[in-house]
């Protein structure tokens, strides 16, 4: 099911709730839009913090939320698809109708259906964004352009989300590895740059400083 985007935030700096990525979508249509205003429409939410990833899928009957440590994320991906077959079929229909109906009426029928086919192609382009856990489970959000909320998200913005998540995962893994080394006594932190150096060494290969 493809959702339309209600809100989208993706930045290298966290917002006031600590989220680097925050995406919220709802089902398409006027009725789902109205129901979303009163909080009973099926929605999807994806949020990324400095230490965890959350994926929430809600409906009238309830809600399901997954909370995954960033260190347990194995990969991320995005992609898109366009309904060219459906749009092409509408385009052919407009040509056939224009030929079948003679005169000015046929011309306007052709223009109307041709415009509808173009609008269908543009408005129904679907983007997919997914986060895959170490277990193999994939949390995926599929979305398309929202006319009511005036939200149009392209593949460049989806790629930005993937880059932010990957950077946060790498930072989390490095932090966990550093903590494990320090706790095991196999290394010590440089007093100048805080990077790991040999426990019996006085020279930091990262910043070049020497400890006495």
Coordinates of N, CA and C in Angstrom, one line a residue:
X1 N 0.8 -1.2 0.0 CA 0.0 0.0 0.0 C 0.9 1.2 0.0
X2 N 0.6 2.2 -0.9 CA 1.4 3.4 -1.0 C 0.7 4.5 -0.2
X3 N 1.4 5.2 0.7 CA 0.9 6.2 1.5 C 1.2 7.6 0.8
X4 N 0.5 8.6 1.2 CA 0.9 10.0 0.8 C 1.6 10.6 2.0
X5 N 2.6 11.4 1.8 CA 3.3 12.0 2.9 C 2.6 13.2 3.6
X6 N 2.5 13.1 4.9 CA 1.9 14.2 5.6 C 3.0 15.1 6.1
X7 N 4.1 14.6 6.5 CA 5.3 15.4 7.0 C 6.6 14.7 6.7
X8 N 7.6 15.4 6.5 CA 8.9 14.9 6.1 C 10.0 15.7 6.7
X9 N 10.9 15.1 7.5 CA 12.1 15.8 8.0 C 13.3 14.9 7.9
X10 N 14.3 15.4 7.3 CA 15.6 14.7 7.1 C 16.7 15.7 7.2
X11 N 17.5 15.6 8.2 CA 18.6 16.6 8.4 C 19.8 16.0 9.2
X12 N 21.0 16.5 8.9 CA 22.1 16.0 9.7 C 22.1 16.5 11.1
X13 N 21.2 17.4 11.4 CA 21.0 17.9 12.8 C 19.7 17.4 13.3
X14 N 19.6 17.0 14.5 CA 18.4 16.5 15.1 C 17.4 17.6 15.4
X15 N 16.1 17.3 15.3 CA 15.1 18.3 15.7 C 15.0 18.4 17.2
X16 N 14.0 19.1 17.7 CA 13.8 19.3 19.1 C 13.4 18.1 19.8
X17 N 13.0 17.0 19.1 CA 12.7 15.7 19.7 C 13.8 14.7 19.5
X18 N 14.9 15.1 19.0 CA 16.1 14.2 18.8 C 16.0 13.4 17.6
X19 N 15.2 13.7 16.6 CA 15.0 12.9 15.4 C 15.8 13.5 14.3
X20 N 16.6 12.7 13.7 CA 17.3 13.1 12.5 C 16.4 12.9 11.2
X21 N 15.6 11.8 11.3 CA 14.7 11.5 10.2 C 13.3 11.3 10.9
X22 N 12.3 12.0 10.3 CA 10.9 11.8 10.7 C 10.0 11.9 9.5
X23 N 9.4 10.7 9.2 CA 8.5 10.7 8.0 C 7.1 10.1 8.5
X24 N 6.1 10.8 8.1 CA 4.7 10.4 8.5 C 3.8 10.4 7.2
X25 N 3.1 9.3 7.0 CA 2.2 9.2 5.9 C 0.8 8.7 6.3
X26 N -0.1 8.9 5.3 CA -1.5 8.5 5.5 C -2.0 7.8 4.2
X27 N -3.1 7.2 4.3 CA -3.7 6.7 3.1 C -4.2 7.8 2.2
X28 N -4.2 7.6 0.9 CA -4.6 8.6 -0.1 C -6.1 8.8 -0.1
X29 N -6.6 10.0 -0.4 CA -8.0 10.2 -0.6 C -8.5 11.3 0.4
X30 N -9.7 11.8 0.1 CA -10.2 12.9 1.0 C -10.7 12.3 2.3
X31 N -11.4 11.2 2.2 CA -11.9 10.6 3.5 C -10.8 10.2 4.4
X32 N -9.7 9.5 4.0 CA -8.6 9.2 4.9 C -7.9 10.5 5.4
X33 N -7.9 11.5 4.6 CA -7.3 12.8 5.0 C -8.2 13.4 6.2
X34 N -9.5 13.3 6.0 CA -10.4 13.8 7.1 C -10.2 13.0 8.4
X35 N -10.2 11.7 8.2 CA -10.0 10.8 9.3 C -8.7 11.0 10.0
X36 N -7.6 11.3 9.2 CA -6.3 11.5 9.8 C -6.3 12.7 10.7
X37 N -7.2 13.7 10.4 CA -7.3 14.9 11.2 C -7.8 14.6 12.6
X38 N -8.6 13.6 12.7 CA -9.1 13.3 14.0 C -8.4 12.0 14.6
X39 N -7.3 11.6 14.0 CA -6.5 10.6 14.5 C -6.9 9.1 14.4
X40 N -7.8 8.8 13.5 CA -8.3 7.4 13.4 C -8.0 6.8 12.1
X41 N -7.2 7.5 11.2 CA -6.9 6.9 9.9 C -5.6 6.1 10.0
X42 N -5.5 5.0 9.2 CA -4.3 4.3 9.2 C -3.1 5.2 8.8
X43 N -2.1 5.2 9.6 CA -0.9 6.0 9.3 C 0.4 5.2 9.4
X44 N 1.5 5.7 8.9 CA 2.8 5.0 9.0 C 3.7 6.1 9.4
X45 N 4.6 5.8 10.4 CA 5.6 6.7 10.9 C 7.0 6.0 10.9
X46 N 8.0 6.7 10.4 CA 9.4 6.3 10.5 C 10.2 7.3 11.1
X47 N 11.0 7.0 12.2 CA 11.8 8.0 12.9 C 13.2 7.4 13.2
X48 N 14.2 8.2 13.0 CA 15.5 7.8 13.3 C 16.2 8.7 14.3
X49 N 16.7 8.2 15.4 CA 17.3 8.9 16.5 C 18.8 8.6 16.4
X50 N 19.6 9.1 17.4 CA 21.0 8.9 17.4 C 21.4 7.4 17.8
X51 N 20.4 6.7 18.4 CA 20.7 5.4 18.9 C 19.6 4.3 18.5
X52 N 18.5 4.8 17.9 CA 17.5 3.8 17.6 C 16.7 4.2 16.3
X53 N 16.0 3.2 15.8 CA 15.1 3.4 14.7 C 13.7 2.9 15.1
X54 N 12.7 3.7 14.8 CA 11.3 3.3 15.1 C 10.5 3.3 13.9
X55 N 9.6 2.3 13.8 CA 8.7 2.2 12.7 C 7.3 1.8 13.2
X56 N 6.3 2.7 12.9 CA 5.0 2.6 13.5 C 3.9 2.5 12.4
X57 N 3.1 1.5 12.5 CA 2.0 1.3 11.6 C 0.7 1.3 12.4
X58 N -0.2 2.3 12.2 CA -1.4 2.4 12.9 C -2.6 2.2 12.1
X59 N -3.7 1.8 12.7 CA -5.0 1.6 12.0 C -6.1 1.9 13.0
X60 N -7.3 1.8 12.5 CA -8.5 2.0 13.4 C -8.5 1.0 14.5
X61 N -8.0 -0.2 14.3 CA -8.1 -1.2 15.3 C -6.9 -1.2 16.3
X62 N -5.9 -0.5 16.0 CA -4.7 -0.5 16.9 C -3.4 0.0 16.2
X63 N -2.3 -0.3 16.8 CA -1.0 0.2 16.4 C 0.1 -0.8 16.7
X64 N 1.0 -0.9 15.8 CA 2.2 -1.8 15.9 C 3.5 -0.9 15.8
X65 N 4.4 -1.0 16.7 CA 5.6 -0.2 16.7 C 6.8 -1.1 16.9
X66 N 7.8 -0.9 16.0 CA 9.1 -1.6 16.2 C 10.1 -0.6 16.6
X67 N 10.9 -1.0 17.6 CA 12.0 -0.1 18.0 C 13.3 -0.9 17.9
X68 N 14.2 -0.5 17.0 CA 15.4 -1.2 16.7 C 16.6 -0.4 17.0
X69 N 17.6 -0.9 17.8 CA 18.9 -0.2 18.0 C 19.6 0.0 16.6
X70 N 20.2 1.1 16.4 CA 20.9 1.4 15.2 C 21.9 0.4 14.9
X71 N 22.6 -0.2 15.9 CA 23.6 -1.2 15.7 C 23.1 -2.5 15.1
X72 N 21.8 -2.6 15.1 CA 21.2 -3.9 14.6 C 20.6 -3.7 13.2
X73 N 20.9 -2.5 12.5 CA 20.5 -2.3 11.2 C 21.6 -2.8 10.2
X74 N 21.2 -3.6 9.3 CA 22.2 -4.1 8.3 C 22.3 -3.4 7.0
X75 N 21.2 -2.8 6.5 CA 21.2 -2.1 5.3 C 20.0 -1.2 5.1
X76 N 20.1 -0.3 4.2 CA 19.0 0.6 3.8 C 18.9 0.6 2.3
X77 N 17.7 0.9 1.8 CA 17.6 1.1 0.3 C 16.4 1.9 0.0
X78 N 16.4 2.4 -1.3 CA 15.3 3.2 -1.8 C 15.1 2.9 -3.3
X79 N 14.0 3.2 -3.8 CA 13.7 3.0 -5.2 C 12.4 3.7 -5.6
X80 N 12.1 3.7 -6.9 CA 10.8 4.3 -7.3 C 10.3 3.5 -8.5
X81 N 9.0 3.7 -8.8 CA 8.3 3.1 -9.9 C 7.3 4.1 -10.5
X82 N 7.1 4.0 -11.8 CA 6.2 4.9 -12.5 C 5.1 4.1 -13.2
X83 N 3.8 4.5 -13.1 CA 2.7 3.8 -13.8 C 2.6 4.1 -15.2
X84 N 3.7 3.8 -16.0 CA 3.7 4.2 -17.4 C 2.7 3.3 -18.2
X85 N 2.5 2.1 -17.8 CA 1.6 1.2 -18.6 C 0.2 1.8 -18.5
X86 N -0.3 2.1 -17.3 CA -1.6 2.6 -17.1 C -1.8 4.0 -17.8
X87 N -0.7 4.8 -17.7 CA -0.8 6.1 -18.3 C -0.8 6.0 -19.9
X88 N -0.1 5.0 -20.4 CA 0.0 4.8 -21.8 C -1.4 4.3 -22.3
X89 N -2.0 3.4 -21.5 CA -3.4 2.9 -21.9 C -4.4 4.0 -21.9
X90 N -4.3 5.0 -21.0 CA -5.2 6.1 -21.0 C -5.0 7.0 -22.2
X91 N -3.7 7.1 -22.5 CA -3.3 8.0 -23.7 C -3.9 7.4 -25.0
X92 N -3.8 6.0 -25.1 CA -4.3 5.4 -26.3 C -5.8 5.5 -26.3
X93 N -6.5 5.4 -25.2 CA -7.9 5.6 -25.1 C -8.3 7.0 -25.6
X94 N -7.5 8.0 -25.2 CA -7.8 9.4 -25.6 C -7.7 9.5 -27.1
X95 N -6.7 8.9 -27.7 CA -6.6 8.9 -29.1 C -7.8 8.3 -29.8
X96 N -8.1 7.1 -29.3 CA -9.2 6.3 -29.9 C -10.6 7.1 -29.8
X97 N -10.8 7.7 -28.6 CA -12.0 8.4 -28.4 C -12.1 9.7 -29.3
X98 N -10.9 10.3 -29.5 CA -10.9 11.5 -30.3 C -11.2 11.2 -31.7
X99 N -10.7 10.0 -32.2 CA -11.0 9.5 -33.6 C -12.5 9.1 -33.7
X100 N -13.0 8.4 -32.7 CA -14.4 7.9 -32.8 C -15.4 9.0 -32.7
X101 N -15.1 10.1 -32.0 CA -16.0 11.2 -31.9 C -15.6 12.3 -32.9
X102 N -16.4 12.6 -33.8 CA -16.0 13.6 -34.8 C -16.2 15.0 -34.3
X103 N -15.5 15.9 -35.0 CA -15.7 17.3 -34.7 C -15.0 17.8 -33.5
X104 N -15.5 19.0 -33.0 CA -14.8 19.6 -31.9 C -15.0 18.8 -30.6
X105 N -16.1 18.1 -30.5 CA -16.3 17.3 -29.3 C -15.2 16.2 -29.2
X106 N -14.8 15.6 -30.3 CA -13.8 14.6 -30.2 C -12.5 15.2 -29.9
X107 N -12.2 16.4 -30.3 CA -10.9 17.1 -30.0 C -10.8 17.3 -28.5
X108 N -11.9 17.9 -27.9 CA -11.9 18.2 -26.5 C -11.9 16.9 -25.6
X109 N -12.5 15.8 -26.1 CA -12.4 14.5 -25.4 C -11.0 14.0 -25.4
X110 N -10.3 14.2 -26.6 CA -8.9 13.7 -26.6 C -8.0 14.6 -25.7
X111 N -8.2 15.9 -25.6 CA -7.4 16.7 -24.8 C -7.7 16.4 -23.3
X112 N -8.9 16.2 -22.9 CA -9.3 15.9 -21.6 C -8.6 14.6 -21.1
X113 N -8.8 13.5 -21.9 CA -8.3 12.2 -21.4 C -6.7 12.2 -21.5
X114 N -6.2 12.9 -22.4 CA -4.7 13.0 -22.5 C -4.2 13.7 -21.3
X115 N -4.8 14.8 -20.8 CA -4.4 15.5 -19.6 C -4.6 14.6 -18.4
X116 N -5.6 13.8 -18.4 CA -5.8 12.9 -17.2 C -4.7 11.9 -17.2
X117 N -4.3 11.4 -18.3 CA -3.2 10.4 -18.4 C -1.9 11.0 -17.9
X118 N -1.6 12.2 -18.3 CA -0.4 12.9 -17.8 C -0.4 13.1 -16.3
X119 N -1.6 13.5 -15.8 CA -1.7 13.8 -14.3 C -1.6 12.5 -13.6
X120 N -2.2 11.4 -14.1 CA -2.1 10.1 -13.5 C -0.6 9.6 -13.4
X121 N 0.1 9.8 -14.4 CA 1.5 9.4 -14.5 C 2.3 10.2 -13.4
X122 N 2.1 11.5 -13.3 CA 2.9 12.4 -12.4 C 2.5 12.1 -11.0
X123 N 1.2 12.0 -10.7 CA 0.7 12.0 -9.3 C 0.9 10.6 -8.7
X124 N 1.0 9.5 -9.5 CA 1.1 8.2 -9.0 C 2.5 7.5 -9.1
X125 N 3.5 8.4 -9.3 CA 4.9 7.9 -9.1 C 5.1 7.5 -7.7
X126 N 5.6 6.2 -7.4 CA 5.7 5.7 -6.1 C 7.2 5.6 -5.7
X127 N 7.5 6.0 -4.5 CA 8.9 5.9 -4.0 C 8.8 4.9 -2.8
X128 N 9.9 4.1 -2.7 CA 9.9 3.1 -1.6 C 11.2 3.4 -0.8
X129 N 11.1 3.3 0.5 CA 12.3 3.5 1.4 C 12.2 2.4 2.5
X130 N 13.3 1.7 2.7 CA 13.3 0.6 3.6 C 14.5 0.5 4.4
X131 N 14.4 0.0 5.6 CA 15.5 -0.3 6.6 C 15.4 -1.8 6.9
X132 N 16.5 -2.5 6.7 CA 16.6 -3.9 6.9 C 17.4 -4.2 8.2
X133 N 16.9 -5.0 9.0 CA 17.5 -5.4 10.3 C 18.5 -6.6 10.1
X134 N 19.3 -6.8 11.1 CA 20.2 -8.0 11.0 C 19.4 -9.3 10.9
X135 N 18.2 -9.3 11.4 CA 17.4 -10.5 11.3 C 16.8 -10.8 9.9
X136 N 16.9 -9.7 9.1 CA 16.4 -9.8 7.7 C 15.0 -9.2 7.6
X137 N 14.4 -8.8 8.7 CA 13.1 -8.1 8.6 C 13.3 -6.7 8.0
X138 N 12.4 -6.3 7.1 CA 12.5 -5.1 6.4 C 11.3 -4.2 6.8
X139 N 11.6 -3.0 7.3 CA 10.5 -2.0 7.5 C 10.5 -1.1 6.3
X140 N 9.4 -1.1 5.6 CA 9.3 -0.4 4.3 C 8.2 0.5 4.3
X141 N 8.4 1.7 3.8 CA 7.3 2.7 3.6 C 7.3 3.1 2.1
X142 N 6.1 2.9 1.5 CA 5.9 3.3 0.1 C 5.0 4.5 0.0
X143 N 5.4 5.5 -0.7 CA 4.7 6.7 -0.7 C 4.6 7.4 -2.1
X144 N 3.7 8.3 -2.2 CA 3.5 9.0 -3.5 C 3.2 10.5 -3.1
X145 N 3.1 11.3 -4.2 CA 2.9 12.7 -4.0 C 1.5 13.0 -3.3
X146 N 1.6 13.9 -2.4 CA 0.3 14.4 -1.7 C -0.1 15.7 -2.3
X147 N -1.3 15.8 -2.8 CA -1.8 17.0 -3.4 C -2.4 17.9 -2.2
X148 N -3.1 17.3 -1.3 CA -3.7 18.1 -0.2 C -2.7 18.7 0.7
X149 N -1.7 17.9 1.1 CA -0.6 18.5 2.0 C 0.5 19.2 1.2
X150 N 0.4 19.1 -0.2 CA 1.4 19.7 -1.0 C 2.8 19.2 -0.7
X151 N 2.9 17.9 -0.6 CA 4.2 17.2 -0.3 C 4.6 16.4 -1.5
X152 N 5.7 16.8 -2.1 CA 6.3 16.1 -3.3 C 7.7 15.7 -2.9
X153 N 7.9 14.4 -2.7 CA 9.2 13.8 -2.3 C 9.8 13.1 -3.5
X154 N 11.0 13.4 -3.9 CA 11.7 12.7 -5.0 C 12.8 11.8 -4.5
X155 N 13.4 11.1 -5.5 CA 14.5 10.1 -5.1 C 15.7 10.8 -4.5
X156 N 15.9 12.0 -4.8 CA 17.1 12.7 -4.1 C 16.9 12.9 -2.6
X157 N 15.7 13.2 -2.2 CA 15.4 13.3 -0.8 C 15.4 11.9 -0.1
X158 N 14.9 10.9 -0.9 CA 15.0 9.5 -0.3 C 16.4 9.1 -0.1
X159 N 17.3 9.4 -1.1 CA 18.7 9.1 -1.0 C 19.3 9.8 0.2
X160 N 18.9 11.0 0.5 CA 19.4 11.8 1.6 C 19.1 11.1 2.9
X161 N 17.9 10.5 3.0 CA 17.5 9.8 4.2 C 18.4 8.6 4.4
X162 N 18.6 7.8 3.3 CA 19.5 6.7 3.4 C 20.9 7.0 3.9
X163 N 21.4 8.1 3.3 CA 22.8 8.6 3.7 C 22.8 9.0 5.2
X164 N 21.8 9.6 5.7 CA 21.8 10.0 7.1 C 21.7 8.8 8.0
X165 N 20.8 7.8 7.6 CA 20.7 6.6 8.4 C 22.1 5.8 8.4
X166 N 22.7 5.7 7.3 CA 24.0 5.0 7.2 C 25.0 5.7 8.0
X167 N 25.1 7.0 8.0 CA 26.1 7.7 8.8 C 25.8 7.5 10.3
X168 N 24.6 7.5 10.7 CA 24.2 7.3 12.1 C 24.5 5.9 12.6
X169 N 24.3 4.9 11.7 CA 24.6 3.5 12.0 C 26.1 3.4 12.2
X170 N 26.9 3.9 11.3 CA 28.3 3.8 11.4 C 28.9 4.5 12.7
X171 N 28.3 5.7 13.0 CA 28.7 6.3 14.2 C 28.4 5.5 15.4
X172 N 27.2 4.9 15.4 CA 26.8 4.1 16.6 C 27.7 2.9 16.7
X173 N 28.0 2.2 15.6 CA 28.9 1.0 15.6 C 30.3 1.4 16.1
X174 N 30.8 2.5 15.7 CA 32.1 3.0 16.1 C 32.1 3.3 17.6
X175 N 31.0 3.9 18.1 CA 30.9 4.2 19.5 C 30.9 3.0 20.4
X176 N 30.1 2.0 19.9 CA 30.0 0.7 20.6 C 31.4 0.0 20.6
X177 N 32.1 0.0 19.5 CA 33.4 -0.7 19.4 C 34.4 0.0 20.4
X178 N 34.3 1.4 20.4 CA 35.2 2.1 21.3 C 35.0 1.8 22.7
X179 N 33.7 1.7 23.1 CA 33.4 1.4 24.5 C 33.8 0.0 24.8
X180 N 33.7 -1.0 23.9 CA 34.1 -2.3 24.2 C 35.6 -2.4 24.4
X181 N 36.4 -1.7 23.6 CA 37.8 -1.7 23.7 C 38.3 -1.1 25.0
X182 N 37.7 0.0 25.4 CA 38.0 0.7 26.7 C 37.7 -0.2 27.9
X183 N 36.5 -0.8 27.8 CA 36.1 -1.7 28.9 C 36.9 -2.9 29.0
X184 N 37.5 -3.4 27.9 CA 38.3 -4.6 28.0 C 39.7 -4.4 28.3
X185 N 40.1 -3.1 28.3 CA 41.5 -2.7 28.7 C 42.5 -2.9 27.5
X186 N 42.0 -3.1 26.3 CA 42.9 -3.3 25.1 C 43.4 -2.0 24.5
X187 N 42.9 -0.9 25.0 CA 43.3 0.4 24.5 C 42.9 1.5 25.4
X188 N 43.3 2.7 25.1 CA 42.9 3.8 25.9 C 42.6 5.0 25.0
X189 N 41.9 6.0 25.6 CA 41.5 7.1 24.8 C 42.5 8.2 24.8
X190 N 42.8 8.8 23.6 CA 43.7 9.8 23.5 C 43.2 11.1 24.2
X191 N 44.0 11.7 25.0 CA 43.6 12.9 25.8 C 43.3 14.1 24.9
X192 N 43.8 14.0 23.7 CA 43.7 15.2 22.8 C 42.4 15.1 21.9
X193 N 42.3 13.9 21.2 CA 41.2 13.7 20.2 C 40.2 12.7 20.7
X194 N 40.5 12.0 21.7 CA 39.6 10.9 22.3 C 39.5 9.7 21.4
X195 N 40.4 9.5 20.4 CA 40.4 8.3 19.6 C 41.1 7.2 20.4
X196 N 40.9 6.0 20.0 CA 41.6 4.8 20.6 C 43.0 4.7 20.2
X197 N 43.9 4.5 21.2 CA 45.3 4.3 21.0 C 45.7 3.1 21.8
X198 N 46.9 2.4 21.4 CA 47.3 1.3 22.1 C 47.5 1.5 23.6
X199 N 47.1 0.6 24.4 CA 47.1 0.8 25.9 C 48.6 1.0 26.4
X200 N 49.6 0.4 25.7 CA 50.9 0.6 26.2 C 51.7 1.6 25.3
X201 N 51.0 2.4 24.5 CA 51.6 3.3 23.6 C 51.4 4.8 24.1
X202 N 52.3 5.7 23.6 CA 52.1 7.1 24.0 C 51.9 8.0 22.8
X203 N 51.7 7.4 21.6 CA 51.6 8.1 20.4 C 50.2 7.8 19.7
X204 N 49.5 8.9 19.4 CA 48.2 8.7 18.8 C 48.3 8.9 17.3
X205 N 48.0 7.8 16.5 CA 48.1 7.9 15.1 C 47.1 8.8 14.4
X206 N 46.0 9.1 15.1 CA 45.0 9.9 14.5 C 45.3 11.4 14.5
X207 N 45.7 11.9 15.7 CA 46.0 13.4 15.8 C 47.5 13.7 15.9
X208 N 48.4 12.6 16.1 CA 49.8 12.8 16.2 C 50.3 13.3 17.6
X209 N 49.4 13.4 18.6 CA 49.8 13.9 19.9 C 50.5 12.7 20.6
X210 N 51.4 13.1 21.6 CA 52.1 12.2 22.5 C 51.7 12.4 23.9
X211 N 51.5 11.3 24.6 CA 51.2 11.4 26.0 C 52.4 11.0 26.8
X212 N 52.5 11.6 27.9 CA 53.7 11.3 28.8 C 53.3 10.2 29.8

